[in-house]
Amino acid sequence: MKKICFFPGTLALGGIGKLFVNLIEEYAARNIAVDVFLTKKEGEFLDQIPANVRIIEGKGRALTSIPKFIKYLNAERPDAVISAREFLNIVNIACCACSSAPTLPVVSLHTNQTAQNFYTNTDKSLYSNSYFIRMARMLYKKPKKIIAVSGGVADDFAMRMGVPRQKIEVIYNPVYKEYVEEAAPVNQTFQTFTKDGRRFIVGVGRFALQKDFSTLLKAFHLVRKTDDITLILLGEGPLRQELEAEIKSLGLTENVLLLGFVDNPLYYIKRAAAIAVSSKFEGFGNIIVEALGVGTPVVSTDCPSGPSEILENGKYGKLVPVGDPQAMATAIVETLHETHNPAALIARARDFAVPKIADEYLAYIYSN
C-alpha cells in the first residue's frame, strides 16, 4: 500500500493549507495511507482532516521537532514526505537524509520570491540569508523531488537557487471541486447592497500589500463613472483601516461593502458580474480557478506568477499590468458589457480538479 506523509507545519488558513487538505482528503478517500506531521497541532483546517488520517504532533517549532520527525521516519517509513514553505522544505530534505528510511523528500514551492521581495521592499525571505542559501544549495543536491505550483515559480527558484530548471516539475494546485449550492448567508447589509438585482463585482483576499486592494479601489472609482455597480470585498487583514479610509476619500462608502472572512465565498463569487484580482505577486492564484469553476468572469493583474498560466495569457480572462487602476477599470468595464460562456470557464477550471492534480502528484512521486 502506498504511504504518504504531509509536512505542512500547521494547518492554518491560506493557499498551502487548502492545497494540502485537498490532497489529504483525496488520498484518504482512495485508501492510501496518509499521515500528517504537524510541528504544532493547530489551524483552521484541522477539522477537515478525515478520520482515517493520522496526525503526529511535533514540538511546536520545526527545529525542535526534528528529533521526533526523524524518529517517525525511521519507525513508519513513508514512501514520501510532501512539504511546503522555505524552512520546512529544508528540514524535510535534511531529516530524510538523516533517517534510515528510504523516504523520498518531495518539496513544493509556492511563492515567487523575487517578486515578493521586490514589491514588499523588505527581503525577509530565508533565501536572502547567505548562510541559508549555501545550506539550501548543498541540501538541494541530495536526492529529492521538487514541485512548483506554476512555471513562473519554477523559473524563479531555478534562477535563485542554482537548481537546473528541468529538475523542477510544475504541478498546478488542486483547486477545482464541483460547486454545491449552499444556503444564502444571512447578511442584511449584503442584501441591501444588492437589492433589486443590483450587479456587483467581488475581490477576495487578505487585506495586505500583496493583494493591492488600493489599486482595485481606484479602478472601481473609475468604473463607477460609467456603471452603477457595487464592489464587495471578502477578507480581513492589517490594512483594513487604510482601505476604509481610502473608500471614504474616494466617496465610495455607499458602494463598497467589506464583508470580512466568510465561510462560503463561492456563494458571492458565483453571483458576481466579475471577480477582480489586483495582486502584486502570487505563487499560483487559487481564487482565479475558483471563480472560473463557478463560471464567473475574471479580471486579473498579470503578476508573477500564476494568473497568466491559469488564464492562458488572456484566453479565459482579462490580464492587466500590476498597479494600473486605469487598465483594470477598462478591463472591468469591458467585462461587464461582454457576453460570457460560463461553460468554457468551468471547463478550464476542471484542468485544476483535485483528482486530476492528485494523480499528477502520485505519478511524479512514484516515477523513477
PDB file of N, CA and C in Angstrom, residues 113-160:
ATOM      1  N   GLN A 113       9.694  34.276  -5.010  1.00  0.00           N
ATOM      2  CA  GLN A 113      10.420  35.054  -4.011  1.00  0.00           C
ATOM      3  C   GLN A 113      10.963  36.366  -4.566  1.00  0.00           C
ATOM      4  N   THR A 114      11.427  36.354  -5.799  1.00  0.00           N
ATOM      5  CA  THR A 114      11.970  37.581  -6.382  1.00  0.00           C
ATOM      6  C   THR A 114      10.901  38.661  -6.440  1.00  0.00           C
ATOM      7  N   ALA A 115       9.710  38.293  -6.891  1.00  0.00           N
ATOM      8  CA  ALA A 115       8.618  39.264  -6.972  1.00  0.00           C
ATOM      9  C   ALA A 115       8.199  39.729  -5.587  1.00  0.00           C
ATOM     10  N   GLN A 116       8.112  38.800  -4.650  1.00  0.00           N
ATOM     11  CA  GLN A 116       7.715  39.173  -3.293  1.00  0.00           C
ATOM     12  C   GLN A 116       8.704  40.170  -2.700  1.00  0.00           C
ATOM     13  N   ASN A 117       9.982  39.891  -2.844  1.00  0.00           N
ATOM     14  CA  ASN A 117      10.989  40.782  -2.277  1.00  0.00           C
ATOM     15  C   ASN A 117      10.974  42.152  -2.950  1.00  0.00           C
ATOM     16  N   PHE A 118      10.728  42.168  -4.253  1.00  0.00           N
ATOM     17  CA  PHE A 118      10.709  43.432  -4.990  1.00  0.00           C
ATOM     18  C   PHE A 118       9.541  44.306  -4.559  1.00  0.00           C
ATOM     19  N   TYR A 119       8.352  43.723  -4.502  1.00  0.00           N
ATOM     20  CA  TYR A 119       7.167  44.529  -4.231  1.00  0.00           C
ATOM     21  C   TYR A 119       7.015  44.902  -2.769  1.00  0.00           C
ATOM     22  N   THR A 120       7.481  44.049  -1.865  1.00  0.00           N
ATOM     23  CA  THR A 120       7.365  44.390  -0.450  1.00  0.00           C
ATOM     24  C   THR A 120       8.511  45.280   0.002  1.00  0.00           C
ATOM     25  N   ASN A 121       9.600  45.285  -0.764  1.00  0.00           N
ATOM     26  CA  ASN A 121      10.773  46.102  -0.439  1.00  0.00           C
ATOM     27  C   ASN A 121      11.357  45.740   0.920  1.00  0.00           C
ATOM     28  N   THR A 122      11.025  44.553   1.393  1.00  0.00           N
ATOM     29  CA  THR A 122      11.587  44.064   2.660  1.00  0.00           C
ATOM     30  C   THR A 122      11.912  42.603   2.470  1.00  0.00           C
ATOM     31  N   ASP A 123      13.152  42.308   2.178  1.00  0.00           N
ATOM     32  CA  ASP A 123      13.559  40.943   1.861  1.00  0.00           C
ATOM     33  C   ASP A 123      13.680  40.134   3.148  1.00  0.00           C
ATOM     34  N   LYS A 124      12.539  39.605   3.607  1.00  0.00           N
ATOM     35  CA  LYS A 124      12.528  38.801   4.824  1.00  0.00           C
ATOM     36  C   LYS A 124      12.655  37.315   4.521  1.00  0.00           C
ATOM     37  N   SER A 125      12.707  36.967   3.255  1.00  0.00           N
ATOM     38  CA  SER A 125      12.806  35.565   2.889  1.00  0.00           C
ATOM     39  C   SER A 125      14.103  34.967   3.406  1.00  0.00           C
ATOM     40  N   LEU A 126      14.027  33.695   3.804  1.00  0.00           N
ATOM     41  CA  LEU A 126      15.246  32.999   4.198  1.00  0.00           C
ATOM     42  C   LEU A 126      16.243  32.966   3.050  1.00  0.00           C
ATOM     43  N   TYR A 127      15.720  33.045   1.808  1.00  0.00           N
ATOM     44  CA  TYR A 127      16.606  32.984   0.658  1.00  0.00           C
ATOM     45  C   TYR A 127      17.414  34.264   0.474  1.00  0.00           C
ATOM     46  N   SER A 128      17.214  35.252   1.342  1.00  0.00           N
ATOM     47  CA  SER A 128      18.059  36.443   1.315  1.00  0.00           C
ATOM     48  C   SER A 128      19.247  36.293   2.258  1.00  0.00           C
ATOM     49  N   ASN A 129      19.239  35.228   3.060  1.00  0.00           N
ATOM     50  CA  ASN A 129      20.308  34.981   4.021  1.00  0.00           C
ATOM     51  C   ASN A 129      21.390  34.134   3.355  1.00  0.00           C
ATOM     52  N   SER A 130      22.608  34.654   3.297  1.00  0.00           N
ATOM     53  CA  SER A 130      23.667  33.972   2.553  1.00  0.00           C
ATOM     54  C   SER A 130      23.981  32.598   3.143  1.00  0.00           C
ATOM     55  N   TYR A 131      23.938  32.475   4.483  1.00  0.00           N
ATOM     56  CA  TYR A 131      24.203  31.177   5.099  1.00  0.00           C
ATOM     57  C   TYR A 131      23.124  30.173   4.707  1.00  0.00           C
ATOM     58  N   PHE A 132      21.871  30.628   4.763  1.00  0.00           N
ATOM     59  CA  PHE A 132      20.772  29.726   4.404  1.00  0.00           C
ATOM     60  C   PHE A 132      20.876  29.303   2.944  1.00  0.00           C
ATOM     61  N   ILE A 133      21.242  30.233   2.068  1.00  0.00           N
ATOM     62  CA  ILE A 133      21.360  29.897   0.648  1.00  0.00           C
ATOM     63  C   ILE A 133      22.421  28.821   0.442  1.00  0.00           C
ATOM     64  N   ARG A 134      23.576  28.971   1.103  1.00  0.00           N
ATOM     65  CA  ARG A 134      24.631  27.962   0.962  1.00  0.00           C
ATOM     66  C   ARG A 134      24.163  26.604   1.463  1.00  0.00           C
ATOM     67  N   MET A 135      23.492  26.602   2.621  1.00  0.00           N
ATOM     68  CA  MET A 135      22.990  25.350   3.175  1.00  0.00           C
ATOM     69  C   MET A 135      21.931  24.741   2.258  1.00  0.00           C
ATOM     70  N   ALA A 136      21.011  25.591   1.768  1.00  0.00           N
ATOM     71  CA  ALA A 136      19.938  25.094   0.912  1.00  0.00           C
ATOM     72  C   ALA A 136      20.491  24.517  -0.384  1.00  0.00           C
ATOM     73  N   ARG A 137      21.444  25.217  -0.994  1.00  0.00           N
ATOM     74  CA  ARG A 137      22.012  24.721  -2.247  1.00  0.00           C
ATOM     75  C   ARG A 137      22.716  23.386  -2.046  1.00  0.00           C
ATOM     76  N   MET A 138      23.355  23.216  -0.900  1.00  0.00           N
ATOM     77  CA  MET A 138      24.003  21.943  -0.604  1.00  0.00           C
ATOM     78  C   MET A 138      22.960  20.833  -0.465  1.00  0.00           C
ATOM     79  N   LEU A 139      21.887  21.118   0.277  1.00  0.00           N
ATOM     80  CA  LEU A 139      20.866  20.102   0.501  1.00  0.00           C
ATOM     81  C   LEU A 139      20.089  19.783  -0.774  1.00  0.00           C
ATOM     82  N   TYR A 140      19.899  20.781  -1.625  1.00  0.00           N
ATOM     83  CA  TYR A 140      19.144  20.529  -2.850  1.00  0.00           C
ATOM     84  C   TYR A 140      19.925  19.680  -3.851  1.00  0.00           C
ATOM     85  N   LYS A 141      21.198  19.405  -3.559  1.00  0.00           N
ATOM     86  CA  LYS A 141      21.956  18.478  -4.393  1.00  0.00           C
ATOM     87  C   LYS A 141      21.640  17.029  -4.042  1.00  0.00           C
ATOM     88  N   LYS A 142      21.011  16.822  -2.875  1.00  0.00           N
ATOM     89  CA  LYS A 142      20.671  15.472  -2.448  1.00  0.00           C
ATOM     90  C   LYS A 142      19.435  14.979  -3.196  1.00  0.00           C
ATOM     91  N   PRO A 143      19.241  13.652  -3.231  1.00  0.00           N
ATOM     92  CA  PRO A 143      18.063  13.109  -3.932  1.00  0.00           C
ATOM     93  C   PRO A 143      16.768  13.658  -3.343  1.00  0.00           C
ATOM     94  N   LYS A 144      15.913  14.160  -4.190  1.00  0.00           N
ATOM     95  CA  LYS A 144      14.630  14.703  -3.772  1.00  0.00           C
ATOM     96  C   LYS A 144      13.828  15.015  -5.023  1.00  0.00           C
ATOM     97  N   LYS A 145      12.578  15.365  -4.829  1.00  0.00           N
ATOM     98  CA  LYS A 145      11.759  15.817  -5.949  1.00  0.00           C
ATOM     99  C   LYS A 145      11.209  17.190  -5.607  1.00  0.00           C
ATOM    100  N   ILE A 146      11.178  18.053  -6.619  1.00  0.00           N
ATOM    101  CA  ILE A 146      10.781  19.443  -6.419  1.00  0.00           C
ATOM    102  C   ILE A 146       9.565  19.733  -7.280  1.00  0.00           C
ATOM    103  N   ILE A 147       8.521  20.259  -6.644  1.00  0.00           N
ATOM    104  CA  ILE A 147       7.294  20.631  -7.343  1.00  0.00           C
ATOM    105  C   ILE A 147       7.085  22.132  -7.190  1.00  0.00           C
ATOM    106  N   ALA A 148       6.818  22.812  -8.292  1.00  0.00           N
ATOM    107  CA  ALA A 148       6.460  24.230  -8.262  1.00  0.00           C
ATOM    108  C   ALA A 148       5.018  24.373  -8.716  1.00  0.00           C
ATOM    109  N   VAL A 149       4.288  25.302  -8.095  1.00  0.00           N
ATOM    110  CA  VAL A 149       2.862  25.429  -8.389  1.00  0.00           C
ATOM    111  C   VAL A 149       2.587  26.251  -9.649  1.00  0.00           C
ATOM    112  N   SER A 150       3.624  26.806 -10.251  1.00  0.00           N
ATOM    113  CA  SER A 150       3.469  27.489 -11.538  1.00  0.00           C
ATOM    114  C   SER A 150       4.826  27.532 -12.224  1.00  0.00           C
ATOM    115  N   GLY A 151       4.796  27.742 -13.531  1.00  0.00           N
ATOM    116  CA  GLY A 151       6.041  27.833 -14.268  1.00  0.00           C
ATOM    117  C   GLY A 151       6.882  29.009 -13.819  1.00  0.00           C
ATOM    118  N   GLY A 152       6.217  30.121 -13.480  1.00  0.00           N
ATOM    119  CA  GLY A 152       6.945  31.292 -13.011  1.00  0.00           C
ATOM    120  C   GLY A 152       7.676  31.039 -11.712  1.00  0.00           C
ATOM    121  N   VAL A 153       7.045  30.323 -10.797  1.00  0.00           N
ATOM    122  CA  VAL A 153       7.695  29.976  -9.531  1.00  0.00           C
ATOM    123  C   VAL A 153       8.888  29.058  -9.786  1.00  0.00           C
ATOM    124  N   ALA A 154       8.721  28.106 -10.701  1.00  0.00           N
ATOM    125  CA  ALA A 154       9.818  27.194 -11.031  1.00  0.00           C
ATOM    126  C   ALA A 154      11.003  27.952 -11.624  1.00  0.00           C
ATOM    127  N   ASP A 155      10.732  28.850 -12.555  1.00  0.00           N
ATOM    128  CA  ASP A 155      11.806  29.629 -13.183  1.00  0.00           C
ATOM    129  C   ASP A 155      12.550  30.468 -12.144  1.00  0.00           C
ATOM    130  N   ASP A 156      11.788  31.091 -11.251  1.00  0.00           N
ATOM    131  CA  ASP A 156      12.392  31.944 -10.231  1.00  0.00           C
ATOM    132  C   ASP A 156      13.270  31.130  -9.286  1.00  0.00           C
ATOM    133  N   PHE A 157      12.775  29.970  -8.851  1.00  0.00           N
ATOM    134  CA  PHE A 157      13.545  29.144  -7.922  1.00  0.00           C
ATOM    135  C   PHE A 157      14.820  28.631  -8.575  1.00  0.00           C
ATOM    136  N   ALA A 158      14.719  28.211  -9.825  1.00  0.00           N
ATOM    137  CA  ALA A 158      15.903  27.716 -10.527  1.00  0.00           C
ATOM    138  C   ALA A 158      16.973  28.798 -10.609  1.00  0.00           C
ATOM    139  N   MET A 159      16.550  30.019 -10.898  1.00  0.00           N
ATOM    140  CA  MET A 159      17.489  31.134 -11.007  1.00  0.00           C
ATOM    141  C   MET A 159      18.119  31.452  -9.654  1.00  0.00           C
ATOM    142  N   ARG A 160      17.307  31.495  -8.609  1.00  0.00           N
ATOM    143  CA  ARG A 160      17.794  31.910  -7.294  1.00  0.00           C
ATOM    144  C   ARG A 160      18.666  30.855  -6.627  1.00  0.00           C
TER     145      ARG A 160
END
